[in-house]
Amino acid sequence: MPMNETYTASAPSRDEVDDLEGFTLLEFGTDWCGHCRAAQPPLATAMAGRSLRHLKIEDGPGRPLGRSFRVKLWPTLILMRQGEELGRVVRPTSTQAIEDLLCQADNSAS
């Protein structure tokens, strides 16, 4: 699955996210956030060649999905598998930080 390019304002419910089969990378942030924009090249590099569901969710005050995950800073990347959080990275500045997170999916899949 390719990496999503834009944040969607229509977020799924927490129950819908928890019911997703397989691995899912949740990315919380906004298009106008400088930290979010800076994280896109390392994220694209880390996602290349991986078949991983990527949900890019616009976050902000009163957004229930982000609050359910206690997101405080953007971007926050959360790796999930069938409703279980496997790990997260907050404000990644390098490809390695994202690779380390995504390797949990690689290691669990083998």
PDB file of C-alpha atoms in Angstrom:
ATOM      1  CA  MET A   1       0.000   0.000   0.000  1.00  0.00           C
ATOM      2  CA  PRO A   2       1.364   3.418  -0.848  1.00  0.00           C
ATOM      3  CA  MET A   3       1.920   6.151   1.678  1.00  0.00           C
ATOM      4  CA  ASN A   4      -0.962   8.621   2.007  1.00  0.00           C
ATOM      5  CA  GLU A   5      -0.037  12.165   1.028  1.00  0.00           C
ATOM      6  CA  THR A   6      -2.687  14.255   2.817  1.00  0.00           C
ATOM      7  CA  TYR A   7      -4.315  14.226   6.220  1.00  0.00           C
ATOM      8  CA  THR A   8      -7.986  13.293   6.186  1.00  0.00           C
ATOM      9  CA  ALA A   9     -10.455  15.210   8.340  1.00  0.00           C
ATOM     10  CA  SER A  10     -12.872  12.260   8.400  1.00  0.00           C
ATOM     11  CA  ALA A  11     -11.293   9.955  10.927  1.00  0.00           C
ATOM     12  CA  PRO A  12     -12.556   6.457  11.641  1.00  0.00           C
ATOM     13  CA  SER A  13     -13.817   5.687  15.128  1.00  0.00           C
ATOM     14  CA  ARG A  14     -11.532   4.060  17.684  1.00  0.00           C
ATOM     15  CA  ASP A  15     -13.590   0.865  17.386  1.00  0.00           C
ATOM     16  CA  GLU A  16     -13.085   0.850  13.616  1.00  0.00           C
ATOM     17  CA  VAL A  17      -9.327   1.274  14.049  1.00  0.00           C
ATOM     18  CA  ASP A  18      -9.191  -1.453  16.684  1.00  0.00           C
ATOM     19  CA  ASP A  19     -11.074  -3.831  14.345  1.00  0.00           C
ATOM     20  CA  LEU A  20      -8.628  -3.401  11.422  1.00  0.00           C
ATOM     21  CA  GLU A  21      -6.907  -6.641  10.448  1.00  0.00           C
ATOM     22  CA  GLY A  22      -3.142  -6.769  10.180  1.00  0.00           C
ATOM     23  CA  PHE A  23      -0.745  -3.872  10.686  1.00  0.00           C
ATOM     24  CA  THR A  24      -1.776  -0.216  10.492  1.00  0.00           C
ATOM     25  CA  LEU A  25       0.362   2.877  10.797  1.00  0.00           C
ATOM     26  CA  LEU A  26      -1.633   5.795  12.195  1.00  0.00           C
ATOM     27  CA  GLU A  27      -0.177   9.222  11.568  1.00  0.00           C
ATOM     28  CA  PHE A  28      -1.686  12.137  13.483  1.00  0.00           C
ATOM     29  CA  GLY A  29      -0.916  15.718  12.433  1.00  0.00           C
ATOM     30  CA  THR A  30      -1.980  18.530  10.105  1.00  0.00           C
ATOM     31  CA  ASP A  31      -0.947  19.749   6.675  1.00  0.00           C
ATOM     32  CA  TRP A  32       0.112  23.153   8.059  1.00  0.00           C
ATOM     33  CA  CYS A  33       2.367  21.757  10.829  1.00  0.00           C
ATOM     34  CA  GLY A  34       6.059  22.354  10.141  1.00  0.00           C
ATOM     35  CA  HIS A  35       7.100  19.256  12.128  1.00  0.00           C
ATOM     36  CA  CYS A  36       4.608  17.169  10.123  1.00  0.00           C
ATOM     37  CA  ARG A  37       5.920  18.483   6.803  1.00  0.00           C
ATOM     38  CA  ALA A  38       9.526  17.857   7.874  1.00  0.00           C
ATOM     39  CA  ALA A  39       8.698  14.245   8.751  1.00  0.00           C
ATOM     40  CA  GLN A  40       7.284  13.411   5.309  1.00  0.00           C
ATOM     41  CA  PRO A  41      10.570  12.670   3.444  1.00  0.00           C
ATOM     42  CA  PRO A  42      11.875  10.302   6.172  1.00  0.00           C
ATOM     43  CA  LEU A  43       8.438   8.684   6.380  1.00  0.00           C
ATOM     44  CA  ALA A  44       8.303   8.173   2.617  1.00  0.00           C
ATOM     45  CA  THR A  45      11.750   6.571   2.685  1.00  0.00           C
ATOM     46  CA  ALA A  46      10.819   4.261   5.567  1.00  0.00           C
ATOM     47  CA  MET A  47       7.496   3.281   3.947  1.00  0.00           C
ATOM     48  CA  ALA A  48       9.030   2.503   0.547  1.00  0.00           C
ATOM     49  CA  GLY A  49       8.667  -1.154  -0.319  1.00  0.00           C
ATOM     50  CA  ARG A  50       6.409  -1.954   2.626  1.00  0.00           C
ATOM     51  CA  SER A  51       2.840  -3.128   2.272  1.00  0.00           C
ATOM     52  CA  LEU A  52       1.421  -1.459   5.342  1.00  0.00           C
ATOM     53  CA  ARG A  53      -1.930   0.277   5.814  1.00  0.00           C
ATOM     54  CA  HIS A  54      -1.237   3.986   6.441  1.00  0.00           C
ATOM     55  CA  LEU A  55      -3.979   6.188   7.896  1.00  0.00           C
ATOM     56  CA  LYS A  56      -3.072   9.853   7.901  1.00  0.00           C
ATOM     57  CA  ILE A  57      -5.480  11.548  10.308  1.00  0.00           C
ATOM     58  CA  GLU A  58      -5.896  15.295  10.773  1.00  0.00           C
ATOM     59  CA  ASP A  59      -5.730  15.958  14.492  1.00  0.00           C
ATOM     60  CA  GLY A  60      -6.651  18.845  16.740  1.00  0.00           C
ATOM     61  CA  PRO A  61      -8.627  19.831  19.815  1.00  0.00           C
ATOM     62  CA  GLY A  62     -11.803  17.841  20.207  1.00  0.00           C
ATOM     63  CA  ARG A  63     -10.821  15.176  17.676  1.00  0.00           C
ATOM     64  CA  PRO A  64     -11.858  11.940  19.416  1.00  0.00           C
ATOM     65  CA  LEU A  65      -9.475   9.503  17.701  1.00  0.00           C
ATOM     66  CA  GLY A  66      -6.359  11.487  18.584  1.00  0.00           C
ATOM     67  CA  ARG A  67      -7.590  11.979  22.128  1.00  0.00           C
ATOM     68  CA  SER A  68      -8.235   8.243  22.511  1.00  0.00           C
ATOM     69  CA  PHE A  69      -4.526   7.680  21.764  1.00  0.00           C
ATOM     70  CA  ARG A  70      -3.455  10.592  24.009  1.00  0.00           C
ATOM     71  CA  VAL A  71      -1.754  12.389  21.107  1.00  0.00           C
ATOM     72  CA  LYS A  72      -0.144  15.595  22.348  1.00  0.00           C
ATOM     73  CA  LEU A  73       2.470  16.494  19.706  1.00  0.00           C
ATOM     74  CA  TRP A  74       2.484  16.221  15.915  1.00  0.00           C
ATOM     75  CA  PRO A  75       3.289  14.205  14.072  1.00  0.00           C
ATOM     76  CA  THR A  76       2.674  11.128  16.148  1.00  0.00           C
ATOM     77  CA  LEU A  77       3.092   7.776  14.387  1.00  0.00           C
ATOM     78  CA  ILE A  78       1.467   4.766  16.033  1.00  0.00           C
ATOM     79  CA  LEU A  79       1.947   1.212  14.798  1.00  0.00           C
ATOM     80  CA  MET A  80      -1.093  -0.972  15.487  1.00  0.00           C
ATOM     81  CA  ARG A  81      -1.971  -4.613  14.980  1.00  0.00           C
ATOM     82  CA  GLN A  82      -5.562  -5.747  15.529  1.00  0.00           C
ATOM     83  CA  GLY A  83      -6.322  -3.098  18.149  1.00  0.00           C
ATOM     84  CA  GLU A  84      -2.997  -3.351  19.978  1.00  0.00           C
ATOM     85  CA  GLU A  85      -0.482  -0.516  19.973  1.00  0.00           C
ATOM     86  CA  LEU A  86       2.943  -1.957  19.197  1.00  0.00           C
ATOM     87  CA  GLY A  87       4.856   1.311  19.417  1.00  0.00           C
ATOM     88  CA  ARG A  88       4.910   4.994  18.607  1.00  0.00           C
ATOM     89  CA  VAL A  89       7.262   7.722  17.486  1.00  0.00           C
ATOM     90  CA  VAL A  90       6.590  11.377  18.267  1.00  0.00           C
ATOM     91  CA  ARG A  91       8.052  14.088  16.035  1.00  0.00           C
ATOM     92  CA  PRO A  92      10.470  11.839  14.168  1.00  0.00           C
ATOM     93  CA  THR A  93      13.415  13.687  12.656  1.00  0.00           C
ATOM     94  CA  SER A  94      15.145  10.764  10.966  1.00  0.00           C
ATOM     95  CA  THR A  95      14.337   7.813   8.777  1.00  0.00           C
ATOM     96  CA  GLN A  96      15.971   5.543  11.366  1.00  0.00           C
ATOM     97  CA  ALA A  97      13.447   6.421  14.079  1.00  0.00           C
ATOM     98  CA  ILE A  98      10.590   5.490  11.736  1.00  0.00           C
ATOM     99  CA  GLU A  99      12.410   2.378  10.478  1.00  0.00           C
ATOM    100  CA  ASP A 100      12.852   1.213  14.069  1.00  0.00           C
ATOM    101  CA  LEU A 101       9.100   1.525  14.617  1.00  0.00           C
ATOM    102  CA  LEU A 102       8.162  -0.211  11.351  1.00  0.00           C
ATOM    103  CA  CYS A 103      10.636  -3.044  11.973  1.00  0.00           C
ATOM    104  CA  GLN A 104       8.243  -4.248  14.661  1.00  0.00           C
ATOM    105  CA  ALA A 105       5.790  -5.080  11.868  1.00  0.00           C
ATOM    106  CA  ASP A 106       8.534  -6.743   9.827  1.00  0.00           C
ATOM    107  CA  ASN A 107       9.652  -8.833  12.800  1.00  0.00           C
ATOM    108  CA  SER A 108       6.109  -9.794  13.811  1.00  0.00           C
ATOM    109  CA  ALA A 109       5.171 -10.787  10.275  1.00  0.00           C
ATOM    110  CA  SER A 110       8.026 -13.263   9.898  1.00  0.00           C
TER     111      SER A 110
END
